[in-house]
PDB file of C-alpha atoms in Angstrom:
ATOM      1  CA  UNK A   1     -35.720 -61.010 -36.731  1.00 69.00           C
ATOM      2  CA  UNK A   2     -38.292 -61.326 -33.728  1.00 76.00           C
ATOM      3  CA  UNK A   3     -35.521 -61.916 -31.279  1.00 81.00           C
ATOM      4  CA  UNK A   4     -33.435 -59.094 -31.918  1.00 81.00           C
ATOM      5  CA  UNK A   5     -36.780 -56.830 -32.410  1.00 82.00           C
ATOM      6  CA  UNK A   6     -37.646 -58.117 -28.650  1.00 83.00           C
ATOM      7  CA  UNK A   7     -34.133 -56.723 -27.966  1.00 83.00           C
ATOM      8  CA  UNK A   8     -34.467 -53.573 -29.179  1.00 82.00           C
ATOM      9  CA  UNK A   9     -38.114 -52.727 -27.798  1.00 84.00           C
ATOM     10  CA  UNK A  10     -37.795 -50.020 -24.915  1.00 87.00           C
ATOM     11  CA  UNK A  11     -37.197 -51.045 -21.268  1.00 87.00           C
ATOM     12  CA  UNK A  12     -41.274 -50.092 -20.058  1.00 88.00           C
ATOM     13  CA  UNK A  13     -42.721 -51.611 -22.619  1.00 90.00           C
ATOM     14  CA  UNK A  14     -40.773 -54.962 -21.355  1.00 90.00           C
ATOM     15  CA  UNK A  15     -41.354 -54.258 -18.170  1.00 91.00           C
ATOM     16  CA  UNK A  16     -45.360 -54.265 -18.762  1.00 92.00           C
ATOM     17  CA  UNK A  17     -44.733 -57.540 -20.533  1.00 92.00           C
ATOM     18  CA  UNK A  18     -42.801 -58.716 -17.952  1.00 92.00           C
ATOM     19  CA  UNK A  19     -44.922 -57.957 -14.831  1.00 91.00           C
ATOM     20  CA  UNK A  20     -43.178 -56.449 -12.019  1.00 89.00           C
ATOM     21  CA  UNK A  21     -43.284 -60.127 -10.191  1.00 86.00           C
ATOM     22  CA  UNK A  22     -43.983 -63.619 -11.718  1.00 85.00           C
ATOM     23  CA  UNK A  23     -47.450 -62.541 -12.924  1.00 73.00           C
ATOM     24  CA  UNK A  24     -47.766 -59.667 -11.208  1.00 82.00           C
ATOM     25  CA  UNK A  25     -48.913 -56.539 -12.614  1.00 86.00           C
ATOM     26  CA  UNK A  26     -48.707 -57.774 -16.087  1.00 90.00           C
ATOM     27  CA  UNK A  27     -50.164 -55.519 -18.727  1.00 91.00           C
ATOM     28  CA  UNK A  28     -50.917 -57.717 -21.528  1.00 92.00           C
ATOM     29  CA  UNK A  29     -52.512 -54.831 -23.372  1.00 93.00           C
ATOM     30  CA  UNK A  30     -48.828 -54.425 -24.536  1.00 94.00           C
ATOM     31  CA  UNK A  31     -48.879 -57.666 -26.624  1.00 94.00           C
ATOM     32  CA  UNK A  32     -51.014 -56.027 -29.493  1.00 94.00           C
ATOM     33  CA  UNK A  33     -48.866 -53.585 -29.723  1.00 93.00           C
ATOM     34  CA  UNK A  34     -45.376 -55.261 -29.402  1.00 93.00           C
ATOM     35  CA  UNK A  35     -47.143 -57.482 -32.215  1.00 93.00           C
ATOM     36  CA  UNK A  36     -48.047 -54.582 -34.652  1.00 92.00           C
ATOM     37  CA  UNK A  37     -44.599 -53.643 -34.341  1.00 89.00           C
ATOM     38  CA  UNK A  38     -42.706 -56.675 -35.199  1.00 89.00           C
ATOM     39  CA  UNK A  39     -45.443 -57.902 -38.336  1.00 88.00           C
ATOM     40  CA  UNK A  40     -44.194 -55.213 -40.720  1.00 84.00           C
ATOM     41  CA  UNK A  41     -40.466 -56.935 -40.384  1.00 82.00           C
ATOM     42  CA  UNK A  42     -42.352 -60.349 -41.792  1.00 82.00           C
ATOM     43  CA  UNK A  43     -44.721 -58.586 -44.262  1.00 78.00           C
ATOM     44  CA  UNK A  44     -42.134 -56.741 -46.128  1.00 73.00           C
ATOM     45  CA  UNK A  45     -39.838 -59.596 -47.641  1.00 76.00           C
ATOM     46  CA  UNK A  46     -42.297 -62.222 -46.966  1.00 80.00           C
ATOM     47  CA  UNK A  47     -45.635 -63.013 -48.532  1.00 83.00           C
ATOM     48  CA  UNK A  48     -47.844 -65.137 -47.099  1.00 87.00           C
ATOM     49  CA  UNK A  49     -51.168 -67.319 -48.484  1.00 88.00           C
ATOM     50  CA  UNK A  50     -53.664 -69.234 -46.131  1.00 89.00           C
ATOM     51  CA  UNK A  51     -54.565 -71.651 -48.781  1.00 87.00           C
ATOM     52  CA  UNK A  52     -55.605 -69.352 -52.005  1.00 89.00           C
ATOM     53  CA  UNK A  53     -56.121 -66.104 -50.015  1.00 91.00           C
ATOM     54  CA  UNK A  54     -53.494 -64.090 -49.273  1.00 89.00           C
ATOM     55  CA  UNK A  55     -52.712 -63.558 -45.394  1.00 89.00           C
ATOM     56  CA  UNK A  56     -53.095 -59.718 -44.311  1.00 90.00           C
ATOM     57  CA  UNK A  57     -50.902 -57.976 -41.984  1.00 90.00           C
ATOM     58  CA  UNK A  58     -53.862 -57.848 -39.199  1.00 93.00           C
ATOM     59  CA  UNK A  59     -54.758 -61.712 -39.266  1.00 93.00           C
ATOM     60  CA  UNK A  60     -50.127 -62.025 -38.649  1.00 92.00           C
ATOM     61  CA  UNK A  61     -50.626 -59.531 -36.048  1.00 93.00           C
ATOM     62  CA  UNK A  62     -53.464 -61.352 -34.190  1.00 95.00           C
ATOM     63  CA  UNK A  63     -51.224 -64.795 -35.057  1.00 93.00           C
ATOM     64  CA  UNK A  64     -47.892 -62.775 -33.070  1.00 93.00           C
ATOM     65  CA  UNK A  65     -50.153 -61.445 -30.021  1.00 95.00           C
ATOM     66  CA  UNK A  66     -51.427 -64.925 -29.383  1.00 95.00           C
ATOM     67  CA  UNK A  67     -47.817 -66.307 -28.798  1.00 94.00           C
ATOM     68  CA  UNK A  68     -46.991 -63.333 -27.139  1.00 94.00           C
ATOM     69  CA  UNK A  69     -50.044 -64.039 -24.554  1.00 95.00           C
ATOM     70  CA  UNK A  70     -49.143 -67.592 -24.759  1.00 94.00           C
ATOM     71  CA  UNK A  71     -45.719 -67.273 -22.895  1.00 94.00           C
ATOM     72  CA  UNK A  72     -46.113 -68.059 -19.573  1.00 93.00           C
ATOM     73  CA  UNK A  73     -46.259 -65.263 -16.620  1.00 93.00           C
ATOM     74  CA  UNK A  74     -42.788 -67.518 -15.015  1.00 93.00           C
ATOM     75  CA  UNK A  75     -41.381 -67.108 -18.288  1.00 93.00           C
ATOM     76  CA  UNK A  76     -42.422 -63.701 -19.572  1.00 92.00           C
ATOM     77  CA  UNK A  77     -40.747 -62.233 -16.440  1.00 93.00           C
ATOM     78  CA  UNK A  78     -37.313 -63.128 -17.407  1.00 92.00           C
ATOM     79  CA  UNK A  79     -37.788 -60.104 -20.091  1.00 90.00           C
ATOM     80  CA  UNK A  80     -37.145 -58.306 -17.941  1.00 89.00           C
ATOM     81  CA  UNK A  81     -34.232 -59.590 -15.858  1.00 89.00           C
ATOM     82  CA  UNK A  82     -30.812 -57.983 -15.733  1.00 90.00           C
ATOM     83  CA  UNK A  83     -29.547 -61.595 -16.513  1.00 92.00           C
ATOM     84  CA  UNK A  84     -28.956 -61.142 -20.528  1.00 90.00           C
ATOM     85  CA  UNK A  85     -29.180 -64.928 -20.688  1.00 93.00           C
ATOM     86  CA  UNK A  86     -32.145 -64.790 -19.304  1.00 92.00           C
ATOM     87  CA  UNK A  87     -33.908 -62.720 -21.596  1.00 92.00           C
ATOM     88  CA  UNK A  88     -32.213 -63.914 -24.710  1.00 93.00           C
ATOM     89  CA  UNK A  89     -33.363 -67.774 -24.049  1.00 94.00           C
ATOM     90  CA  UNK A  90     -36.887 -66.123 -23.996  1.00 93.00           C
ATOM     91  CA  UNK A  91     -36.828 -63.915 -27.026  1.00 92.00           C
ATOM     92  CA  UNK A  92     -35.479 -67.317 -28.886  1.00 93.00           C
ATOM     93  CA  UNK A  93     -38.653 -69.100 -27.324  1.00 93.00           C
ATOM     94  CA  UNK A  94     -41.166 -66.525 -28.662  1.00 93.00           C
ATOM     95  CA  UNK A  95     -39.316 -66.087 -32.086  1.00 91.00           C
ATOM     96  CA  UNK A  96     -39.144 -70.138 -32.276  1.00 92.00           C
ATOM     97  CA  UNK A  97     -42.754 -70.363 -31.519  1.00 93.00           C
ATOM     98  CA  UNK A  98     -43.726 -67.238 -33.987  1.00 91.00           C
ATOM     99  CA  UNK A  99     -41.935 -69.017 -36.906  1.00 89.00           C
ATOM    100  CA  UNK A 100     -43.183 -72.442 -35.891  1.00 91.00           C
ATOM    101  CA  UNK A 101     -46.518 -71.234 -36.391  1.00 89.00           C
ATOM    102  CA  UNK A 102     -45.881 -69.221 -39.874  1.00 87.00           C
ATOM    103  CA  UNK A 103     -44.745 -72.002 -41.256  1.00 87.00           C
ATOM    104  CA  UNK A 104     -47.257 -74.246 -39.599  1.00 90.00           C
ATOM    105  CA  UNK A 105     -50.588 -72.611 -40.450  1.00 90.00           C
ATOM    106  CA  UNK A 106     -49.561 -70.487 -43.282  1.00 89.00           C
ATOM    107  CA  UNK A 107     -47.235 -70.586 -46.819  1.00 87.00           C
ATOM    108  CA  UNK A 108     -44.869 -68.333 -47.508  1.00 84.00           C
ATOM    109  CA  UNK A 109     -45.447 -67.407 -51.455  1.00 79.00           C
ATOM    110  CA  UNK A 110     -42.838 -64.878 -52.306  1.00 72.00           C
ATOM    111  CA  UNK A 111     -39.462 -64.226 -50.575  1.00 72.00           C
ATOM    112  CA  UNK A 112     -38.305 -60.906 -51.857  1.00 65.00           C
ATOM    113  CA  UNK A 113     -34.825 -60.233 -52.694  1.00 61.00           C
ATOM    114  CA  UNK A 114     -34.661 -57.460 -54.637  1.00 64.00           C
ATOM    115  CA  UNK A 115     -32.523 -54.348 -54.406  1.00 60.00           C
ATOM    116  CA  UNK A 116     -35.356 -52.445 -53.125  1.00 59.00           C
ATOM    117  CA  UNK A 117     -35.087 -54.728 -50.174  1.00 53.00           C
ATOM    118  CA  UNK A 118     -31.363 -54.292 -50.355  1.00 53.00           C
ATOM    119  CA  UNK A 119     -31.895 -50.581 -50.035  1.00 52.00           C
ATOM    120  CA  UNK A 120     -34.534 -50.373 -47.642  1.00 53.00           C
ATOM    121  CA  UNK A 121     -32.601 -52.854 -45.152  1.00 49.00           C
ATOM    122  CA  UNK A 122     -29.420 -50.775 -45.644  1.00 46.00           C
ATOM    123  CA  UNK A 123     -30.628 -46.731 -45.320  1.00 46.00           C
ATOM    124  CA  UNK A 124     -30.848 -46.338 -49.021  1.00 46.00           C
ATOM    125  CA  UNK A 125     -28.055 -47.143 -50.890  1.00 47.00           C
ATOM    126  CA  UNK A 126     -27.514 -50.940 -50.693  1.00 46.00           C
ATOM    127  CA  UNK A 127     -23.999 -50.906 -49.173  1.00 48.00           C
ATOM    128  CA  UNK A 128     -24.271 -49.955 -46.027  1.00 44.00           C
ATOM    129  CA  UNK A 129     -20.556 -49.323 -45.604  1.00 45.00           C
ATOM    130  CA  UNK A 130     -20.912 -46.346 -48.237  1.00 47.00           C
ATOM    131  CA  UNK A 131     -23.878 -45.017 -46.122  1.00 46.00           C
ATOM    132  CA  UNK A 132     -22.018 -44.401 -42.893  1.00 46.00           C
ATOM    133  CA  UNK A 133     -24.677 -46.600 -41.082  1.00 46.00           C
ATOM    134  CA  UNK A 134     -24.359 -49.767 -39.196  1.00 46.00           C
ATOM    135  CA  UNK A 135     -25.053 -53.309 -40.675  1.00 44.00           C
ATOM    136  CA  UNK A 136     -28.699 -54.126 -41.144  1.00 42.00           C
TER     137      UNK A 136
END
């Protein structure tokens, strides 16, 4: 889910990620907001608890941006090579370090898997061959 959000965030915003050199011109400022977009993808069919409390979508946003900031500036600037390889084996390092630490410092409590997240995955009508629409 992370990796292939990573994928389909626009080419400027990667490139302010990436730096326009191995940590040059980096704008990190980026990393809050790459972070508020990929935390509604967990919070929807996930639910997560931090011992009794439930976990709010701003303490997993601040928990995303921190391994977003954590990737090195060497490794961060592979986002934005032309090599797809490249970028791919770093979109599986952040999404392998994001789900490390969900499942490290918090419990998931409630995996939803009803057909309102059937429809809302699909465009509305559950089978997404009847809507016209591509695969989820």
């Amino acid at each position: 889910m992370t990796a292939i959000s990573l994928a389909c965030e626009r080419r400027g915003v990667m490139r302010d990620y990436a730096g326009w050199s191995v940590g040059k011109r980096r704008n990190l400022r980026v990393c809050r907001w790459i972070a508020e977009r990929i935390a509604p993808q967990y919070m929807f069919p996930l639910s997560f608890k931090d011992g009794d409390r439930d976990v709010t979508e701003m303490e997993l946003v601040e928990e995303l941006e921190r391994v977003l900031l954590g990737i090195s500036p060497a490794r961060a600037y592979l986002m934005a090579s032309k090599v797809c390889e490249e970028r791919e084996s770093v979109r599986h390092e952040i999404a392998g370090k994001i789900a490390y630490i969900l499942t490290r410092k918090f419990t998931v409590s409630r995996v939803d898997r009803s057909a309102e997240m059937t429809r809302r995955s699909s465009g509305g009508s559950g089978k997404w061959w009847e809507t016209g629409q591509m695969a989820p």
